[in-house]
């Protein structure tokens, strides 16, 4: 983008000294080059930056779209690129991961040490009978062993399914059962805000309900007493001390298109679906986007403050930072524990150069005022990032001024579990507008269209669409290819466009402003939840006959959940029951899914075919026009 271009609205132009130093200085030129020859563009990047056991015959096979294939015929393993190849260079002695626990305990792993642990655990898994393409569920707190477990699975070609450590019994059970995992890796407990979350206890309940799990491997983190089932359960540290734990375990040779993991995410209807990613394309996409958007240099200390249990952590804590040879920082606990300056303390102590977090965290920290960050030396920071929901301009400006001291560009990255990597995002050389994720990454053609697929005029709301395929795209919904086609590719089947499920606007400069979800997905504090899962948890309570939940805008959390329940005959609504229902949802899905309020109602607005019209409920709650009610039953 031309530096002197006059853009409309509130614009922040990058300082010339920043533009001079970054990997990509001219977005427009790179984007045009990519659009002119997409396979050529990605083929060159893939050949120059990664090691392949065998080359591809074809970069992109779109003959069976939307079942796209990338780097067809190539042999590769992402872990070979993340760990193995670095053992031959100076990166071997560099810190791969710096960790601090909530209690202040610290650990650092060099690339050599991390590889050592991953190899040992990979051979333990092999010895326990885990083979290529077997599914392994991982349910843990934010500790280095989570990363080691994921990498060990990928190394031997097993498909991991990480379930966020904030989820609870039923959520874990559903995901174990759907993936038919035989092995579960968990820990005794995890720490958050000075409390212990009893992960092993929850895991035991879920495993008892599921019945597919034959082996549980438990990491000792908190040291509290836990129930271990003889024959089924093993301590990680015991296994890692056995002679089978081989520090030189070989890496499995995979096809580029072989799955690396599945990750469950909420969709429009029904149970969460497992999004499937692959070794080759996912590696190329995540590493390239990280390197270009966050301009990773050898001396950086990168802190992606997400949880590895969500896609942000998979792509930008565990995998891509290692592939590009970066140093990552990971913190176990809550941002405000024990004081609201814990994060700023960490930035100063570890000399963090790039901080990537969610708007909800920024707003949460903003509440405590400027004194807390001002007490710390944050001058090591050079870039900031945001992800998970639209960032409101007020939070953007605070982040820019108070944390970035007006010298750190903010990379507002729009993407999804499905996309694998950043899709709409600035590069540090581009002018920024608070609240806009700017433009498609090079090679990603984004548009905002109406029902028919016509581009809508600037300033008008429409459906966000992606018009070009990209290497890290999801390949399918695990075990449900029809759902993959229906959910993402059916609305604009004729044009062959991907439908993310968000609404957006484009401004006169072509900048994209994402508005929010158009389906039944609710983003609470940046976490993605589905109405169906929460409703089914409510209905599983004996007092409830029917339930509907909606997301309502909230200043701090983006959205909060409101529940509406019809009681079973003979039951009576009360404050006590409301609390019981909230706790019930917390126990079944996890504390993040708890409705803020539950109202007891006599009926719910439904279509004649019986589908709950959440849109009508929402309009009622917000006091808005109820819109078209012609399909309402009564
Ligand atoms: C929302 C998270 C606005 C969006 C990486 C998307 C955003 C959903 C942004 C995916 C952003 C993510 N601006 N909205 N920068 N980033 N979203 O799968 O609604 O947990 O569809 O992936 O988050 O959530 P998911």
PDB file of N, CA and C in Angstrom, residues 77 79-80 83-84 113-132 134 136 138 145-158 160 183 185 217 219 236 239-253 279 319:
ATOM      1  N   UNK A  77       6.627 -34.075   7.784  1.00  0.00           N
ATOM      2  CA  UNK A  77       6.008 -34.099   9.100  1.00  0.00           C
ATOM      3  C   UNK A  77       6.231 -32.719   9.696  1.00  0.00           C
ATOM      4  N   UNK A  79       6.403 -31.815  12.651  1.00  0.00           N
ATOM      5  CA  UNK A  79       7.347 -31.866  13.772  1.00  0.00           C
ATOM      6  C   UNK A  79       8.798 -31.950  13.282  1.00  0.00           C
ATOM      7  N   UNK A  80       9.012 -32.537  12.142  1.00  0.00           N
ATOM      8  CA  UNK A  80      10.362 -32.521  11.567  1.00  0.00           C
ATOM      9  C   UNK A  80      10.817 -31.073  11.368  1.00  0.00           C
ATOM     10  N   UNK A  83      11.023 -29.249  15.103  1.00  0.00           N
ATOM     11  CA  UNK A  83      12.063 -29.674  16.052  1.00  0.00           C
ATOM     12  C   UNK A  83      13.275 -30.329  15.382  1.00  0.00           C
ATOM     13  N   UNK A  84      13.043 -31.382  14.616  1.00  0.00           N
ATOM     14  CA  UNK A  84      14.158 -32.201  14.111  1.00  0.00           C
ATOM     15  C   UNK A  84      15.203 -31.362  13.367  1.00  0.00           C
ATOM     16  N   UNK A 113      16.277 -29.454  24.276  1.00  0.00           N
ATOM     17  CA  UNK A 113      15.589 -30.069  25.426  1.00  0.00           C
ATOM     18  C   UNK A 113      14.136 -30.410  25.098  1.00  0.00           C
ATOM     19  N   UNK A 114      13.494 -29.531  24.364  1.00  0.00           N
ATOM     20  CA  UNK A 114      12.094 -29.795  24.005  1.00  0.00           C
ATOM     21  C   UNK A 114      12.014 -31.032  23.108  1.00  0.00           C
ATOM     22  N   UNK A 115      12.935 -31.102  22.168  1.00  0.00           N
ATOM     23  CA  UNK A 115      12.969 -32.262  21.270  1.00  0.00           C
ATOM     24  C   UNK A 115      13.183 -33.562  22.054  1.00  0.00           C
ATOM     25  N   UNK A 116      14.079 -33.500  23.028  1.00  0.00           N
ATOM     26  CA  UNK A 116      14.377 -34.645  23.884  1.00  0.00           C
ATOM     27  C   UNK A 116      13.088 -35.156  24.558  1.00  0.00           C
ATOM     28  N   UNK A 117      12.328 -34.238  25.139  1.00  0.00           N
ATOM     29  CA  UNK A 117      11.088 -34.620  25.833  1.00  0.00           C
ATOM     30  C   UNK A 117      10.048 -35.160  24.850  1.00  0.00           C
ATOM     31  N   UNK A 118       9.936 -34.495  23.721  1.00  0.00           N
ATOM     32  CA  UNK A 118       8.939 -34.916  22.725  1.00  0.00           C
ATOM     33  C   UNK A 118       9.276 -36.312  22.205  1.00  0.00           C
ATOM     34  N   UNK A 119      10.563 -36.541  21.924  1.00  0.00           N
ATOM     35  CA  UNK A 119      10.974 -37.874  21.444  1.00  0.00           C
ATOM     36  C   UNK A 119      10.642 -38.937  22.481  1.00  0.00           C
ATOM     37  N   UNK A 120      10.974 -38.647  23.739  1.00  0.00           N
ATOM     38  CA  UNK A 120      10.709 -39.632  24.795  1.00  0.00           C
ATOM     39  C   UNK A 120       9.215 -39.938  24.895  1.00  0.00           C
ATOM     40  N   UNK A 121       8.417 -38.891  24.886  1.00  0.00           N
ATOM     41  CA  UNK A 121       6.983 -39.137  25.051  1.00  0.00           C
ATOM     42  C   UNK A 121       6.395 -39.806  23.806  1.00  0.00           C
ATOM     43  N   UNK A 122       6.927 -39.459  22.651  1.00  0.00           N
ATOM     44  CA  UNK A 122       6.462 -40.099  21.412  1.00  0.00           C
ATOM     45  C   UNK A 122       6.716 -41.601  21.485  1.00  0.00           C
ATOM     46  N   UNK A 123       7.889 -41.984  21.984  1.00  0.00           N
ATOM     47  CA  UNK A 123       8.171 -43.423  22.037  1.00  0.00           C
ATOM     48  C   UNK A 123       7.361 -44.114  23.128  1.00  0.00           C
ATOM     49  N   UNK A 124       7.037 -43.387  24.202  1.00  0.00           N
ATOM     50  CA  UNK A 124       6.139 -43.947  25.222  1.00  0.00           C
ATOM     51  C   UNK A 124       4.770 -44.243  24.589  1.00  0.00           C
ATOM     52  N   UNK A 125       4.259 -43.272  23.842  1.00  0.00           N
ATOM     53  CA  UNK A 125       2.957 -43.480  23.200  1.00  0.00           C
ATOM     54  C   UNK A 125       3.005 -44.667  22.247  1.00  0.00           C
ATOM     55  N   UNK A 126       4.078 -44.734  21.475  1.00  0.00           N
ATOM     56  CA  UNK A 126       4.223 -45.881  20.551  1.00  0.00           C
ATOM     57  C   UNK A 126       4.222 -47.185  21.327  1.00  0.00           C
ATOM     58  N   UNK A 127       4.967 -47.202  22.432  1.00  0.00           N
ATOM     59  CA  UNK A 127       5.057 -48.438  23.224  1.00  0.00           C
ATOM     60  C   UNK A 127       3.695 -48.823  23.798  1.00  0.00           C
ATOM     61  N   UNK A 128       2.838 -47.827  24.011  1.00  0.00           N
ATOM     62  CA  UNK A 128       1.518 -48.130  24.549  1.00  0.00           C
ATOM     63  C   UNK A 128       0.525 -48.480  23.448  1.00  0.00           C
ATOM     64  N   UNK A 129       1.039 -48.583  22.238  1.00  0.00           N
ATOM     65  CA  UNK A 129       0.196 -49.075  21.141  1.00  0.00           C
ATOM     66  C   UNK A 129      -0.448 -47.992  20.293  1.00  0.00           C
ATOM     67  N   UNK A 130      -0.081 -46.722  20.514  1.00  0.00           N
ATOM     68  CA  UNK A 130      -0.675 -45.658  19.700  1.00  0.00           C
ATOM     69  C   UNK A 130      -0.013 -45.655  18.326  1.00  0.00           C
ATOM     70  N   UNK A 131      -0.828 -45.707  17.299  1.00  0.00           N
ATOM     71  CA  UNK A 131      -0.316 -45.794  15.936  1.00  0.00           C
ATOM     72  C   UNK A 131      -0.762 -44.590  15.117  1.00  0.00           C
ATOM     73  N   UNK A 132      -0.152 -44.486  13.955  1.00  0.00           N
ATOM     74  CA  UNK A 132      -0.538 -43.475  12.981  1.00  0.00           C
ATOM     75  C   UNK A 132      -2.057 -43.446  12.792  1.00  0.00           C
ATOM     76  N   UNK A 134      -4.400 -42.921  14.860  1.00  0.00           N
ATOM     77  CA  UNK A 134      -5.201 -43.112  16.083  1.00  0.00           C
ATOM     78  C   UNK A 134      -5.510 -41.748  16.689  1.00  0.00           C
ATOM     79  N   UNK A 136      -6.033 -39.294  19.933  1.00  0.00           N
ATOM     80  CA  UNK A 136      -5.628 -39.156  21.332  1.00  0.00           C
ATOM     81  C   UNK A 136      -6.255 -37.864  21.863  1.00  0.00           C
ATOM     82  N   UNK A 138      -6.459 -34.888  24.561  1.00  0.00           N
ATOM     83  CA  UNK A 138      -5.569 -34.226  25.518  1.00  0.00           C
ATOM     84  C   UNK A 138      -6.397 -33.196  26.282  1.00  0.00           C
ATOM     85  N   UNK A 145       3.903 -29.472  29.337  1.00  0.00           N
ATOM     86  CA  UNK A 145       3.592 -30.856  28.953  1.00  0.00           C
ATOM     87  C   UNK A 145       2.434 -30.929  27.960  1.00  0.00           C
ATOM     88  N   UNK A 146       1.580 -29.923  27.953  1.00  0.00           N
ATOM     89  CA  UNK A 146       0.496 -29.906  26.966  1.00  0.00           C
ATOM     90  C   UNK A 146       1.083 -29.824  25.557  1.00  0.00           C
ATOM     91  N   UNK A 147       2.066 -28.936  25.426  1.00  0.00           N
ATOM     92  CA  UNK A 147       2.745 -28.771  24.144  1.00  0.00           C
ATOM     93  C   UNK A 147       3.522 -30.049  23.774  1.00  0.00           C
ATOM     94  N   UNK A 148       4.188 -30.630  24.774  1.00  0.00           N
ATOM     95  CA  UNK A 148       4.970 -31.848  24.532  1.00  0.00           C
ATOM     96  C   UNK A 148       4.043 -32.976  24.062  1.00  0.00           C
ATOM     97  N   UNK A 149       2.879 -33.077  24.692  1.00  0.00           N
ATOM     98  CA  UNK A 149       1.931 -34.133  24.321  1.00  0.00           C
ATOM     99  C   UNK A 149       1.430 -33.946  22.887  1.00  0.00           C
ATOM    100  N   UNK A 150       1.100 -32.703  22.530  1.00  0.00           N
ATOM    101  CA  UNK A 150       0.611 -32.446  21.168  1.00  0.00           C
ATOM    102  C   UNK A 150       1.692 -32.788  20.137  1.00  0.00           C
ATOM    103  N   UNK A 151       2.903 -32.312  20.404  1.00  0.00           N
ATOM    104  CA  UNK A 151       4.002 -32.549  19.466  1.00  0.00           C
ATOM    105  C   UNK A 151       4.338 -34.032  19.360  1.00  0.00           C
ATOM    106  N   UNK A 152       4.255 -34.742  20.494  1.00  0.00           N
ATOM    107  CA  UNK A 152       4.564 -36.179  20.481  1.00  0.00           C
ATOM    108  C   UNK A 152       3.550 -36.924  19.612  1.00  0.00           C
ATOM    109  N   UNK A 153       2.279 -36.542  19.719  1.00  0.00           N
ATOM    110  CA  UNK A 153       1.257 -37.176  18.881  1.00  0.00           C
ATOM    111  C   UNK A 153       1.559 -36.915  17.402  1.00  0.00           C
ATOM    112  N   UNK A 154       1.780 -35.653  17.071  1.00  0.00           N
ATOM    113  CA  UNK A 154       2.008 -35.296  15.668  1.00  0.00           C
ATOM    114  C   UNK A 154       3.250 -36.010  15.134  1.00  0.00           C
ATOM    115  N   UNK A 155       4.244 -36.159  15.985  1.00  0.00           N
ATOM    116  CA  UNK A 155       5.494 -36.811  15.572  1.00  0.00           C
ATOM    117  C   UNK A 155       5.270 -38.252  15.132  1.00  0.00           C
ATOM    118  N   UNK A 156       4.364 -38.951  15.818  1.00  0.00           N
ATOM    119  CA  UNK A 156       4.127 -40.357  15.448  1.00  0.00           C
ATOM    120  C   UNK A 156       2.909 -40.509  14.522  1.00  0.00           C
ATOM    121  N   UNK A 157       2.349 -39.386  14.106  1.00  0.00           N
ATOM    122  CA  UNK A 157       1.246 -39.456  13.150  1.00  0.00           C
ATOM    123  C   UNK A 157      -0.105 -39.714  13.776  1.00  0.00           C
ATOM    124  N   UNK A 158      -0.163 -39.695  15.129  1.00  0.00           N
ATOM    125  CA  UNK A 158      -1.465 -39.823  15.795  1.00  0.00           C
ATOM    126  C   UNK A 158      -2.185 -38.483  15.685  1.00  0.00           C
ATOM    127  N   UNK A 160      -4.223 -35.683  17.389  1.00  0.00           N
ATOM    128  CA  UNK A 160      -4.671 -35.246  18.718  1.00  0.00           C
ATOM    129  C   UNK A 160      -5.958 -34.448  18.631  1.00  0.00           C
ATOM    130  N   UNK A 183      -6.845 -43.188  23.985  1.00  0.00           N
ATOM    131  CA  UNK A 183      -5.919 -42.685  25.002  1.00  0.00           C
ATOM    132  C   UNK A 183      -6.321 -41.268  25.393  1.00  0.00           C
ATOM    133  N   UNK A 185      -4.751 -38.003  27.654  1.00  0.00           N
ATOM    134  CA  UNK A 185      -3.628 -37.444  28.399  1.00  0.00           C
ATOM    135  C   UNK A 185      -4.163 -36.268  29.204  1.00  0.00           C
ATOM    136  N   UNK A 217      -3.048 -41.207  30.713  1.00  0.00           N
ATOM    137  CA  UNK A 217      -1.724 -40.804  31.178  1.00  0.00           C
ATOM    138  C   UNK A 217      -1.885 -39.484  31.924  1.00  0.00           C
ATOM    139  N   UNK A 219      -0.330 -36.306  34.171  1.00  0.00           N
ATOM    140  CA  UNK A 219       0.834 -35.500  34.541  1.00  0.00           C
ATOM    141  C   UNK A 219       0.622 -34.929  35.932  1.00  0.00           C
ATOM    142  N   UNK A 236       2.652 -39.950  34.092  1.00  0.00           N
ATOM    143  CA  UNK A 236       3.572 -39.503  33.031  1.00  0.00           C
ATOM    144  C   UNK A 236       5.032 -39.654  33.468  1.00  0.00           C
ATOM    145  N   UNK A 239       6.298 -43.198  33.340  1.00  0.00           N
ATOM    146  CA  UNK A 239       6.508 -43.683  31.968  1.00  0.00           C
ATOM    147  C   UNK A 239       7.768 -43.064  31.358  1.00  0.00           C
ATOM    148  N   UNK A 240       7.978 -41.786  31.642  1.00  0.00           N
ATOM    149  CA  UNK A 240       9.115 -41.078  31.042  1.00  0.00           C
ATOM    150  C   UNK A 240      10.443 -41.555  31.632  1.00  0.00           C
ATOM    151  N   UNK A 241      10.394 -42.285  32.751  1.00  0.00           N
ATOM    152  CA  UNK A 241      11.620 -42.835  33.333  1.00  0.00           C
ATOM    153  C   UNK A 241      11.900 -44.270  32.903  1.00  0.00           C
ATOM    154  N   UNK A 242      11.017 -44.834  32.126  1.00  0.00           N
ATOM    155  CA  UNK A 242      11.227 -46.208  31.662  1.00  0.00           C
ATOM    156  C   UNK A 242      12.203 -46.217  30.487  1.00  0.00           C
ATOM    157  N   UNK A 243      12.886 -47.354  30.278  1.00  0.00           N
ATOM    158  CA  UNK A 243      13.821 -47.440  29.140  1.00  0.00           C
ATOM    159  C   UNK A 243      13.136 -47.268  27.774  1.00  0.00           C
ATOM    160  N   UNK A 244      11.821 -47.506  27.705  1.00  0.00           N
ATOM    161  CA  UNK A 244      11.135 -47.312  26.418  1.00  0.00           C
ATOM    162  C   UNK A 244      11.109 -45.846  25.981  1.00  0.00           C
ATOM    163  N   UNK A 245      11.339 -44.909  26.922  1.00  0.00           N
ATOM    164  CA  UNK A 245      11.295 -43.482  26.591  1.00  0.00           C
ATOM    165  C   UNK A 245      12.591 -43.099  25.880  1.00  0.00           C
ATOM    166  N   UNK A 246      12.541 -43.159  24.561  1.00  0.00           N
ATOM    167  CA  UNK A 246      13.748 -43.031  23.737  1.00  0.00           C
ATOM    168  C   UNK A 246      13.945 -41.587  23.260  1.00  0.00           C
ATOM    169  N   UNK A 247      15.026 -40.928  23.697  1.00  0.00           N
ATOM    170  CA  UNK A 247      15.233 -39.527  23.307  1.00  0.00           C
ATOM    171  C   UNK A 247      15.585 -39.343  21.830  1.00  0.00           C
ATOM    172  N   UNK A 248      15.761 -40.457  21.122  1.00  0.00           N
ATOM    173  CA  UNK A 248      16.058 -40.342  19.692  1.00  0.00           C
ATOM    174  C   UNK A 248      14.957 -40.952  18.827  1.00  0.00           C
ATOM    175  N   UNK A 249      13.743 -40.938  19.320  1.00  0.00           N
ATOM    176  CA  UNK A 249      12.650 -41.575  18.574  1.00  0.00           C
ATOM    177  C   UNK A 249      12.532 -40.978  17.174  1.00  0.00           C
ATOM    178  N   UNK A 250      12.373 -41.836  16.161  1.00  0.00           N
ATOM    179  CA  UNK A 250      12.235 -41.322  14.799  1.00  0.00           C
ATOM    180  C   UNK A 250      10.865 -40.653  14.576  1.00  0.00           C
ATOM    181  N   UNK A 251      10.844 -39.757  13.621  1.00  0.00           N
ATOM    182  CA  UNK A 251       9.608 -39.043  13.269  1.00  0.00           C
ATOM    183  C   UNK A 251       8.926 -39.786  12.126  1.00  0.00           C
ATOM    184  N   UNK A 252       7.632 -39.939  12.237  1.00  0.00           N
ATOM    185  CA  UNK A 252       6.860 -40.666  11.222  1.00  0.00           C
ATOM    186  C   UNK A 252       6.818 -39.854   9.914  1.00  0.00           C
ATOM    187  N   UNK A 253       7.059 -40.527   8.809  1.00  0.00           N
ATOM    188  CA  UNK A 253       6.942 -39.851   7.507  1.00  0.00           C
ATOM    189  C   UNK A 253       5.462 -39.833   7.110  1.00  0.00           C
ATOM    190  N   UNK A 279      -0.803 -31.981   7.909  1.00  0.00           N
ATOM    191  CA  UNK A 279       0.613 -31.686   8.176  1.00  0.00           C
ATOM    192  C   UNK A 279       1.194 -30.625   7.245  1.00  0.00           C
ATOM    193  N   UNK A 319       2.591 -24.733  17.254  1.00  0.00           N
ATOM    194  CA  UNK A 319       3.199 -25.157  15.994  1.00  0.00           C
ATOM    195  C   UNK A 319       4.048 -24.101  15.279  1.00  0.00           C
TER     196      UNK A 319
END
